[in-house]
Coordinates of C-alpha atoms and ligand atoms in Angstrom, one line a residue:
Chain A
M476 CA -35.2 150.2 119.0
I477 CA -33.8 152.4 116.5
N478 CA -30.3 151.3 117.8
K479 CA -31.6 147.6 117.0
T480 CA -32.6 148.0 113.8
H481 CA -29.5 149.7 113.1
E482 CA -27.4 147.2 114.7
K483 CA -29.1 144.6 112.0
Y484 CA -28.8 146.6 108.8
D485 CA -25.2 146.3 109.5
L486 CA -25.0 142.8 110.3
I487 CA -26.2 142.2 106.7
N488 CA -24.0 144.9 105.2
I489 CA -20.7 143.5 107.0
I490 CA -21.6 140.0 106.1
S491 CA -23.4 140.4 102.6
L492 CA -20.8 143.1 100.9
P493 CA -17.3 141.2 101.5
T494 CA -19.6 137.7 100.3
L495 CA -20.5 139.4 97.1
V496 CA -17.0 141.2 96.6
I497 CA -15.2 137.7 96.6
L498 CA -17.8 135.8 94.7
S499 CA -17.3 138.5 92.0
L500 CA -13.3 138.1 91.9
L501 CA -13.8 134.1 92.4
I502 CA -16.3 134.2 89.1
I503 CA -13.9 136.0 87.5
W504 CA -10.7 134.1 88.4
Q505 CA -12.4 131.4 87.1
I506 CA -13.3 132.3 83.9
I507 CA -9.5 134.2 83.2
T508 CA -8.4 130.2 83.9
L509 CA -10.8 128.9 81.3
I510 CA -10.5 131.5 78.7
L511 CA -6.4 131.8 78.9
D512 CA -5.8 127.7 79.3
I513 CA -3.6 128.5 82.3
P514 CA -1.8 125.2 83.6
K515 CA -3.0 124.4 87.1
W516 CA 0.4 124.2 88.5
L517 CA 0.8 128.1 87.6
L518 CA -2.8 129.3 88.8
P519 CA -5.5 126.4 89.6
S520 CA -9.0 127.6 88.9
P521 CA -11.2 127.6 92.0
I522 CA -13.1 124.7 91.2
T523 CA -9.8 122.8 90.9
I524 CA -9.1 124.1 94.5
L525 CA -12.4 123.4 95.8
M526 CA -12.0 119.7 94.5
E527 CA -8.4 119.7 95.9
I528 CA -10.0 121.0 99.1
Y529 CA -12.5 118.2 99.0
N530 CA -9.8 115.5 97.6
N531 CA -7.3 116.2 101.0
F532 CA -10.0 117.4 103.5
S533 CA -8.6 115.0 106.4
L534 CA -5.2 116.1 105.3
L535 CA -5.6 119.8 105.4
I536 CA -8.1 119.4 108.8
R537 CA -5.1 117.6 110.8
H538 CA -2.7 120.3 109.7
S539 CA -5.1 122.9 110.5
L540 CA -5.3 121.6 113.8
V541 CA -1.7 121.9 114.6
T542 CA -1.4 125.5 113.5
I543 CA -4.4 126.3 115.7
Q544 CA -3.3 124.6 118.6
E545 CA -0.2 126.9 117.9
I546 CA -2.3 130.0 117.5
F547 CA -4.1 129.4 120.5
F548 CA -1.6 128.3 123.1
G549 CA 1.0 130.9 122.0
F550 CA -1.5 133.5 122.2
I551 CA -3.3 132.4 125.5
F552 CA 0.4 132.8 126.8
A553 CA 0.8 136.3 125.2
L554 CA -2.4 137.3 126.8
I555 CA -1.8 136.0 130.5
L556 CA 1.7 137.6 130.2
G557 CA 1.1 140.9 128.5
I558 CA -2.3 141.6 131.1
A559 CA 0.4 141.0 133.7
L560 CA 3.5 142.8 132.4
A561 CA 0.9 146.1 131.7
I562 CA -0.2 146.1 134.6
S563 CA 2.9 146.1 136.6
I564 CA 3.7 148.8 134.1
D565 CA 1.1 150.9 135.2
K566 CA 1.7 150.2 138.8
S567 CA 5.3 150.6 139.0
S568 CA 7.5 153.2 137.4
V569 CA 10.8 151.5 137.8
V570 CA 9.2 148.4 136.0
E571 CA 7.9 151.5 133.8
K572 CA 11.3 152.5 133.2
S573 CA 13.1 149.8 132.9
I574 CA 11.0 146.8 131.1
Y575 CA 8.7 148.6 128.8
P576 CA 11.7 150.7 126.7
L577 CA 13.1 146.8 126.2
V578 CA 9.9 145.8 125.1
I579 CA 9.1 148.6 122.6
A580 CA 12.9 147.7 121.4
S581 CA 12.4 144.5 120.9
Q582 CA 9.6 145.0 118.1
T583 CA 12.4 146.6 115.9
I584 CA 13.9 142.8 115.7
P585 CA 12.3 140.8 112.8
I586 CA 11.0 137.5 114.4
I587 CA 11.9 135.5 111.6
A588 CA 15.4 136.5 112.2
I589 CA 15.5 135.1 115.6
T590 CA 13.1 132.1 114.7
P591 CA 16.7 129.8 114.1
L592 CA 17.9 130.5 117.0
L593 CA 14.8 129.3 119.0
L594 CA 14.7 126.2 116.5
V595 CA 18.2 125.3 117.9
W596 CA 17.4 126.2 121.4
I597 CA 14.3 125.0 121.9
G598 CA 14.2 122.1 118.7
Y599 CA 11.2 121.7 115.9
G600 CA 8.4 120.7 118.1
I601 CA 5.4 122.6 118.8
F602 CA 6.6 124.5 121.8
T603 CA 8.9 126.7 119.3
K604 CA 5.9 127.9 117.5
I605 CA 4.1 128.6 120.2
I606 CA 6.8 130.9 121.6
I607 CA 6.8 132.7 118.5
V608 CA 3.2 133.3 118.4
A609 CA 3.3 135.1 121.8
L610 CA 6.3 136.9 121.2
I611 CA 4.1 138.4 117.9
S612 CA 1.3 139.1 119.7
F613 CA 2.3 140.0 122.8
F614 CA 3.2 143.5 122.3
P615 CA -0.2 144.9 121.0
I616 CA -1.4 143.3 123.7
V617 CA 0.8 144.8 126.4
V618 CA 0.8 148.0 124.3
N619 CA -2.8 148.7 124.4
M620 CA -3.6 147.5 127.8
V621 CA -1.4 150.3 129.2
D622 CA -2.9 152.7 127.0
G623 CA -6.6 151.6 128.4
L624 CA -5.5 151.6 132.4
R625 CA -3.9 155.0 132.0
S626 CA -7.2 156.2 129.8
T627 CA -9.0 155.9 133.4
D628 CA -11.5 158.6 133.8
I629 CA -10.2 160.6 136.7
S630 CA -13.2 161.8 138.4
I631 CA -14.6 158.4 138.1
E632 CA -11.4 157.3 140.2
K633 CA -11.7 160.4 142.7
M634 CA -15.1 159.0 143.3
A635 CA -14.4 155.6 143.9
I636 CA -11.4 157.2 146.5
T637 CA -13.8 159.1 148.3
L638 CA -16.0 155.8 148.9
G639 CA -13.1 154.3 150.2
A640 CA -11.5 152.3 147.6
N641 CA -7.8 151.1 148.8
K642 CA -5.3 150.7 146.1
F643 CA -6.2 147.3 144.7
Q644 CA -10.4 147.8 144.4
L645 CA -9.3 151.0 142.4
L646 CA -7.2 148.3 140.2
T647 CA -9.5 145.8 140.0
L648 CA -13.3 147.7 140.3
I649 CA -12.2 150.2 138.3
R650 CA -8.7 150.4 136.2
I651 CA -9.0 147.0 134.6
P652 CA -12.7 147.1 133.6
S653 CA -11.8 150.7 132.0
S654 CA -9.2 149.3 130.1
L655 CA -11.5 146.4 128.6
P656 CA -11.7 148.1 125.8
Y657 CA -8.4 149.1 124.9
L658 CA -7.3 145.5 125.4
F659 CA -10.1 143.7 123.1
S660 CA -8.2 146.2 120.6
G661 CA -5.1 145.0 121.3
M662 CA -5.9 141.4 120.9
K663 CA -7.7 141.7 117.4
I664 CA -4.5 143.3 116.5
G665 CA -2.6 140.0 118.2
I666 CA -4.7 137.4 117.0
S667 CA -4.4 138.6 113.5
I668 CA -0.8 138.5 113.4
S669 CA -0.7 135.3 115.6
V670 CA -1.6 133.8 112.3
I671 CA 1.4 134.9 110.6
G672 CA 3.4 133.7 113.5
A673 CA 2.7 130.3 113.5
V674 CA 3.0 130.3 109.8
I675 CA 6.4 131.5 110.2
G676 CA 7.6 128.8 112.7
E677 CA 6.3 126.4 110.4
W678 CA 8.4 127.5 107.5
V679 CA 11.4 127.6 109.5
G680 CA 11.4 124.2 110.7
A681 CA 8.2 121.5 111.1
S682 CA 6.8 118.3 110.6
S683 CA 3.2 119.5 111.0
G684 CA 0.9 122.4 110.4
L685 CA -0.5 124.3 107.2
G686 CA 2.9 126.4 107.0
Y687 CA 4.4 123.6 106.7
L688 CA 1.9 121.8 103.8
M689 CA 2.5 124.9 102.0
L690 CA 6.3 124.4 102.2
Q691 CA 5.9 121.0 101.1
S692 CA 3.3 121.7 98.3
A693 CA 5.2 124.2 96.8
P694 CA 8.2 122.5 95.2
R695 CA 6.0 119.8 94.0
F696 CA 3.8 122.2 92.2
Q697 CA 0.7 121.1 94.3
T698 CA -0.2 124.8 93.7
S699 CA -3.8 124.1 94.5
L700 CA -2.9 122.7 97.8
V701 CA -1.1 125.6 98.6
F702 CA -4.1 127.8 97.8
A703 CA -6.3 125.3 100.0
S704 CA -3.7 126.1 103.1
I705 CA -4.2 129.7 102.4
F706 CA -8.0 129.1 102.4
F707 CA -7.9 127.1 106.1
L708 CA -5.3 129.8 107.5
S709 CA -7.9 132.2 106.2
I710 CA -10.9 130.7 107.7
I711 CA -9.0 130.1 111.2
G712 CA -7.6 133.8 110.9
I713 CA -11.4 135.1 110.6
S714 CA -13.0 133.0 113.3
L715 CA -10.4 133.8 115.7
F716 CA -11.0 137.3 114.9
T717 CA -14.7 137.3 115.1
F718 CA -14.8 135.2 118.3
I719 CA -13.1 138.1 120.0
Q720 CA -15.1 140.5 118.5
V721 CA -18.2 138.4 119.6
L722 CA -16.5 138.1 123.2
E723 CA -16.0 142.2 122.9
Y724 CA -19.4 143.0 122.1
K725 CA -20.7 140.9 125.4
L726 CA -18.2 142.3 127.7
V727 CA -17.4 145.9 126.6
R728 CA -20.7 147.5 125.2
W729 CA -20.6 149.6 127.6
N730 CA -18.1 151.4 125.7
R731 CA -20.1 152.6 122.8
F732 CA -22.3 154.4 125.3
S733 CA -20.0 156.0 128.1
N734 CA -20.2 159.2 126.7
Y735 CA -24.0 159.5 127.2
Chain B
M1324 CA -33.2 163.5 175.1
A1325 CA -30.9 166.0 177.1
G1326 CA -27.6 163.8 175.1
D1327 CA -29.1 164.3 172.0
F1328 CA -29.2 167.9 172.6
F1329 CA -25.7 167.5 173.4
L1330 CA -24.5 166.2 170.5
K1331 CA -26.2 168.7 168.1
G1332 CA -24.3 171.2 169.6
I1333 CA -21.0 169.3 168.7
T1334 CA -18.8 170.5 166.4
I1335 CA -18.3 167.7 163.7
I1336 CA -16.4 169.7 160.6
S1337 CA -13.8 172.7 161.4
I1338 CA -12.4 174.4 158.4
E1339 CA -9.6 176.1 159.6
N1340 CA -8.4 179.2 157.9
I1341 CA -7.7 177.5 154.4
K1342 CA -6.4 179.3 151.6
K1343 CA -5.4 177.6 147.9
T1344 CA -3.4 178.9 145.2
F1345 CA -3.4 177.1 141.9
M1346 CA -0.4 177.4 138.9
V1347 CA -1.6 178.2 135.8
K1348 CA 1.1 178.9 133.1
N1349 CA 3.3 179.9 135.7
N1350 CA 0.6 182.2 137.2
Q1351 CA -0.4 181.8 140.5
I1352 CA -4.2 182.2 141.0
E1353 CA -5.5 182.5 144.4
V1354 CA -8.6 180.3 144.2
I1355 CA -9.3 180.2 148.0
G1356 CA -8.2 182.8 150.1
N1357 CA -8.6 182.1 153.6
I1358 CA -12.1 180.3 154.8
N1359 CA -13.3 179.4 158.4
I1360 CA -16.0 177.8 159.6
Q1361 CA -17.7 175.3 162.4
I1362 CA -20.3 173.4 161.4
K1363 CA -22.6 171.6 164.2
K1364 CA -23.2 167.6 163.9
G1365 CA -26.5 167.3 161.9
K1366 CA -26.5 170.7 160.3
F1367 CA -27.4 171.2 156.8
I1368 CA -24.9 173.9 155.3
S1369 CA -25.3 175.1 151.9
F1370 CA -22.8 177.5 149.7
V1371 CA -23.8 179.3 147.2
G1372 CA -21.7 181.2 144.8
P1373 CA -20.7 182.2 141.2
S1374 CA -19.8 179.4 138.7
G1375 CA -15.8 179.0 138.7
C1376 CA -15.4 180.6 142.3
G1377 CA -13.6 177.8 143.8
K1378 CA -16.7 175.8 145.3
T1379 CA -15.4 172.6 144.0
T1380 CA -12.0 172.6 145.0
L1381 CA -13.3 173.9 148.8
L1382 CA -15.2 170.7 148.6
N1383 CA -12.7 168.6 147.7
I1384 CA -10.4 170.3 150.4
I1385 CA -13.0 169.4 153.0
A1386 CA -12.9 165.8 151.1
G1387 CA -9.4 165.8 151.9
L1388 CA -8.8 164.7 148.0
E1389 CA -6.6 167.9 147.8
S1390 CA -4.2 169.4 150.7
P1391 CA -4.6 173.2 151.2
D1392 CA -1.7 175.6 150.9
S1393 CA -2.4 176.2 154.8
G1394 CA -5.1 175.9 157.1
R1395 CA -6.6 172.5 157.8
V1396 CA -10.6 170.7 157.7
I1397 CA -10.8 169.0 161.0
I1398 CA -13.7 166.2 160.4
S1399 CA -14.9 164.2 163.8
S1400 CA -11.8 165.2 165.8
K1401 CA -9.2 163.9 162.7
P1402 CA -7.7 165.0 159.9
S1403 CA -9.9 165.1 156.6
K1404 CA -7.1 163.1 154.8
E1405 CA -7.5 160.4 157.2
M1406 CA -11.6 160.4 156.7
I1407 CA -11.7 159.3 153.3
G1408 CA -14.0 156.8 152.9
K1409 CA -16.1 157.5 155.7
I1410 CA -17.4 160.8 154.3
G1411 CA -20.3 160.6 151.5
Y1412 CA -19.1 162.7 148.6
M1413 CA -21.3 163.2 145.4
H1414 CA -19.1 164.7 143.1
Q1415 CA -20.4 167.4 140.5
K1416 CA -19.9 164.4 137.5
D1417 CA -22.0 161.5 138.3
G1418 CA -19.3 159.2 137.8
L1419 CA -21.4 156.5 137.5
L1420 CA -19.4 153.0 136.5
P1421 CA -20.5 152.6 132.6
W1422 CA -20.1 148.6 132.9
R1423 CA -22.4 148.7 135.7
N1424 CA -26.0 148.5 135.9
V1425 CA -28.2 151.1 138.2
I1426 CA -28.1 148.7 141.3
D1427 CA -24.4 147.8 140.7
N1428 CA -23.7 151.1 140.8
S1429 CA -25.8 151.8 143.8
V1430 CA -23.4 149.2 145.9
L1431 CA -20.4 150.4 144.8
G1432 CA -19.8 152.2 148.1
L1433 CA -21.2 149.0 150.2
E1434 CA -19.0 146.6 148.0
I1435 CA -15.8 149.1 148.8
N1436 CA -16.3 148.9 152.2
G1437 CA -16.5 144.7 152.2
I1438 CA -20.2 144.1 152.0
K1439 CA -21.1 141.2 150.0
R1440 CA -22.7 141.9 147.2
T1441 CA -26.7 140.4 147.7
Q1442 CA -26.3 141.8 151.1
A1443 CA -25.7 145.4 149.6
Y1444 CA -28.5 144.7 147.4
E1445 CA -30.8 143.9 149.9
I1446 CA -29.8 147.4 151.7
V1447 CA -29.8 149.5 148.7
R1448 CA -33.4 148.0 147.2
P1449 CA -35.7 150.1 150.3
L1450 CA -33.8 153.0 148.9
M1451 CA -34.2 152.4 145.2
K1452 CA -37.8 152.4 145.7
Q1453 CA -37.6 155.6 147.7
F1454 CA -35.7 157.4 144.4
G1455 CA -38.4 155.6 142.5
L1456 CA -35.6 153.6 140.6
S1457 CA -36.8 150.2 141.7
E1458 CA -37.8 149.6 138.0
F1459 CA -34.5 150.7 136.8
E1460 CA -32.2 147.9 138.6
E1461 CA -31.1 146.4 135.6
A1462 CA -30.9 149.3 133.4
M1463 CA -27.3 150.7 132.1
P1464 CA -26.6 154.1 132.8
W1465 CA -26.7 154.8 129.3
E1466 CA -30.6 153.3 129.3
I1467 CA -31.7 156.1 132.3
S1468 CA -32.2 160.1 132.1
G1469 CA -29.9 162.8 133.5
G1470 CA -32.3 162.9 136.3
M1471 CA -32.1 159.3 137.5
R1472 CA -28.0 159.1 136.9
Q1473 CA -28.3 162.3 139.6
R1474 CA -30.3 159.8 142.2
V1475 CA -28.1 156.5 141.5
A1476 CA -25.0 159.1 142.3
L1477 CA -26.9 160.4 145.3
L1478 CA -28.0 156.8 146.3
R1479 CA -24.4 155.3 145.8
T1480 CA -23.6 158.4 148.2
V1481 CA -26.0 158.0 151.0
A1482 CA -26.2 154.0 151.2
Y1483 CA -23.5 153.5 153.5
E1484 CA -24.5 156.2 155.7
P1485 CA -21.6 158.2 156.1
E1486 CA -21.8 160.7 159.6
V1487 CA -21.1 163.4 156.6
I1488 CA -22.1 164.1 153.3
L1489 CA -20.9 166.2 150.9
L1490 CA -23.0 167.4 147.7
D1491 CA -21.5 169.2 145.0
E1492 CA -24.7 170.8 142.9
P1493 CA -26.4 167.3 143.3
F1494 CA -29.3 168.9 141.5
G1495 CA -27.3 170.5 138.5
A1496 CA -28.8 170.6 135.1
L1497 CA -32.2 169.4 136.2
D1498 CA -35.7 170.5 135.3
A1499 CA -37.8 172.2 138.2
L1500 CA -40.2 169.6 138.9
T1501 CA -37.3 166.8 138.8
R1502 CA -35.4 169.3 141.2
E1503 CA -38.1 169.8 143.5
D1504 CA -38.8 165.8 143.5
L1505 CA -35.3 165.1 144.4
Q1506 CA -34.9 167.9 147.0
F1507 CA -37.7 166.5 148.8
W1508 CA -36.3 163.0 148.9
L1509 CA -32.9 164.5 150.0
L1510 CA -34.7 166.4 152.8
Q1511 CA -36.8 163.5 154.2
L1512 CA -33.7 160.9 154.2
Y1513 CA -31.7 163.9 156.0
Q1514 CA -34.2 164.1 158.9
K1515 CA -34.2 160.5 159.1
L1516 CA -30.6 159.7 159.2
N1517 CA -29.8 163.2 160.7
Q1518 CA -26.4 163.6 158.7
T1519 CA -24.3 166.4 158.6
V1520 CA -24.7 167.8 155.4
I1521 CA -22.6 170.2 153.4
M1522 CA -24.1 171.3 149.8
I1523 CA -23.1 173.2 146.9
T1524 CA -25.7 175.1 144.8
H1525 CA -25.8 177.8 142.5
D1526 CA -29.6 178.2 143.3
I1527 CA -30.3 180.3 146.4
E1528 CA -34.1 179.2 146.2
E1529 CA -32.4 175.6 146.6
A1530 CA -30.4 176.6 149.4
L1531 CA -33.2 178.2 151.8
I1532 CA -35.4 175.0 151.2
L1533 CA -33.0 172.5 152.4
S1534 CA -30.6 174.4 154.6
D1535 CA -30.0 175.4 158.3
K1536 CA -27.2 178.2 157.0
V1537 CA -26.6 179.4 154.0
C1538 CA -22.8 180.7 153.1
V1539 CA -22.6 183.0 150.0
L1540 CA -19.2 182.8 148.5
N1541 CA -17.7 185.5 146.1
D1542 CA -14.9 185.4 143.7
S1543 CA -11.6 186.0 143.3
P1544 CA -10.2 184.6 146.1
C1545 CA -13.2 182.6 147.0
S1546 CA -14.3 183.8 150.7
I1547 CA -17.7 183.8 152.7
V1548 CA -18.9 187.0 152.2
K1549 CA -22.3 186.5 154.2
N1550 CA -24.0 183.8 156.0
I1551 CA -27.2 183.7 157.2
D1552 CA -29.3 180.8 159.8
V1553 CA -32.3 179.7 158.3
P1554 CA -35.0 180.5 160.8
F1555 CA -37.2 178.1 159.4
E1556 CA -38.4 174.8 161.2
K1557 CA -37.0 171.6 159.3
S1558 CA -40.0 169.5 160.2
E1559 CA -41.9 172.0 157.6
K1560 CA -42.0 169.3 154.8
H1561 CA -41.4 171.3 152.3
R1562 CA -41.0 174.7 153.0
N1563 CA -43.1 177.4 152.0
T1564 CA -41.4 179.4 149.4
S1565 CA -44.0 182.2 148.9
N1566 CA -44.0 182.9 152.4
V1567 CA -42.9 186.6 152.8
E1568 CA -40.1 186.0 155.1
F1569 CA -38.6 183.7 152.2
A1570 CA -39.0 185.7 149.7
K1571 CA -37.2 188.7 152.1
L1572 CA -34.0 186.1 152.8
K1573 CA -33.9 185.6 149.1
S1574 CA -33.4 188.8 148.1
E1575 CA -30.8 189.6 150.7
L1576 CA -29.1 186.7 149.4
S1577 CA -28.5 187.4 145.9
Y1578 CA -27.6 190.9 146.8
A1579 CA -24.7 189.5 148.8
I1580 CA -23.9 187.2 146.1
R1581 CA -24.1 190.4 143.2
E1582 CA -22.1 192.7 145.3
Ligands
LIG2808 N1 -6.2 171.1 138.9 C1 -6.2 172.7 138.8 N2 -5.4 173.4 138.3 C2 -5.8 174.8 138.1 N3 -6.7 175.6 138.1 C3 -7.5 174.8 138.7 C4 -7.5 173.5 139.0 N4 -8.8 173.2 140.0 C5 -9.9 174.1 139.5 N5 -8.6 175.3 139.4 C6 -9.4 176.6 139.1 O1 -9.7 177.1 140.1 C7 -10.7 177.6 140.0 C8 -12.5 177.1 140.6 O2 -12.7 175.7 140.2 P1 -13.7 175.1 140.9 O3 -13.7 173.9 139.8 O4 -13.5 175.1 142.1 O5 -14.8 176.2 140.6 P2 -16.6 176.1 140.8 O6 -16.7 177.2 141.8 O7 -16.8 174.5 141.5 O8 -17.1 176.3 139.8 P3 -18.6 175.5 139.0 O9 -19.7 176.4 139.5 O10 -18.6 176.3 137.5 O11 -18.3 173.8 139.2 C9 -11.1 178.1 138.3 O12 -11.1 179.1 137.8 C10 -10.4 176.7 137.7 O13 -9.8 176.9 136.8
LIG2809 MG1 -18.0 173.0 140.5

């Protein structure tokens, strides 16, 4: 009972406080643009941006769908590969010693630097962006999943061994479930930077997507369209993040109680 | 009848000259120094001893989870390593999987041994009832009390009916009443299935209530300093703790521990 009311209270806090902060900022922004009479191309007011969104809604949705697709497929790709690699790193010390350092070293290469290469090799299509998204979100997923697999409680594992569990059963019944809280942490970081990955991909070379739309609008001084794109990007980012968090709540709710 | 009698005479667990040392910060610490004991099928043996004397280590070696430095453990004429998965071992920590509810935790052993979940449910449901857990089938481990957690762990250990059961302080930190209930359950269960049980406990009275034989262990290194055959009948459902002879054995054992 106590937990329930506590959660509700938290939820109200989670939603209402940031909303309040954002609303006040928007109002201040609106007032400043009015008082100082700032030109629309330099800094559009929130109301102008809202009008822009209303007038270009189908355009924004069309480009959003492209970006969402890139994020979605790239992230799924990273998730499957990341989990598979994490399991092999955990299972085999050969893989751990030979591949894990490379995965870590690969993080020192800025994604933006290899994007032009990917364009040359793969082309301007959606597939290039999917790969960029996958590359960028792959790392936190692997690292967290590996840590998760290694965090398995030894006493639980011994218990399963005495019940007769073989290697495969230990992995599926014990190690993977206990790694899930870590995997979700990795997924939350991964999905957040996926959005960045998609935009970078679209900046370097694309013919659609919100990143492309921003890049097209800025030189034409359609600043409010740039803001509208940013708004849509953040909505996409927040929604995906929230989706993973809800999934986390459903699947690893036990984690918060496991010390009891 | 004769066959039954013969079976009871068979040695099922043979612990032969077990020694074990641990390296702690470059110091060799002799934890177990030469333990030797034969246990007959269908018997209930208790080890009592002070905290930290090496009881869990001994049980891990018997279970085949750890190897002794010298000596060996033979169970059903096989080295204990080969018996992993066929011996029921209730560890000191309950080790319930936090992501599984009570009934799914109870069937883990059956599931690992290849029995389908739905079928496993049918097997554990009567036991759940006997253990007073029926109403908590769907509860998560953090939603039940410490005593219930231990019951689930015990149920998980006995559910696949292993011939040999090892119990490491199965009723550890429980209040007297719950403890008594659980002891009673264990006694009934053990009588019905005629399993061989090795139990570790701090509690002399508990040892006398449940076992056929009580071995007293002492410290550094752990070895058997006394062993007593308990003369009471198993069928006396709950052994009479106010009995004169019971009291005599109890003081004899506590004297041996303090020595
Ligand atoms: N893996 C290990 N490495 C080093 N020392 C160990 C290890 N396991 C146990 N020991 C040491 O062996 C001794 C006996 O430990 P053990 O857990 O067997 O005691 P116990 O009799 O079960 O204690 P308790 O009654 O508190 O459960 C302790 O001094 C402990 O520090
Ligand atoms: Mg112990």
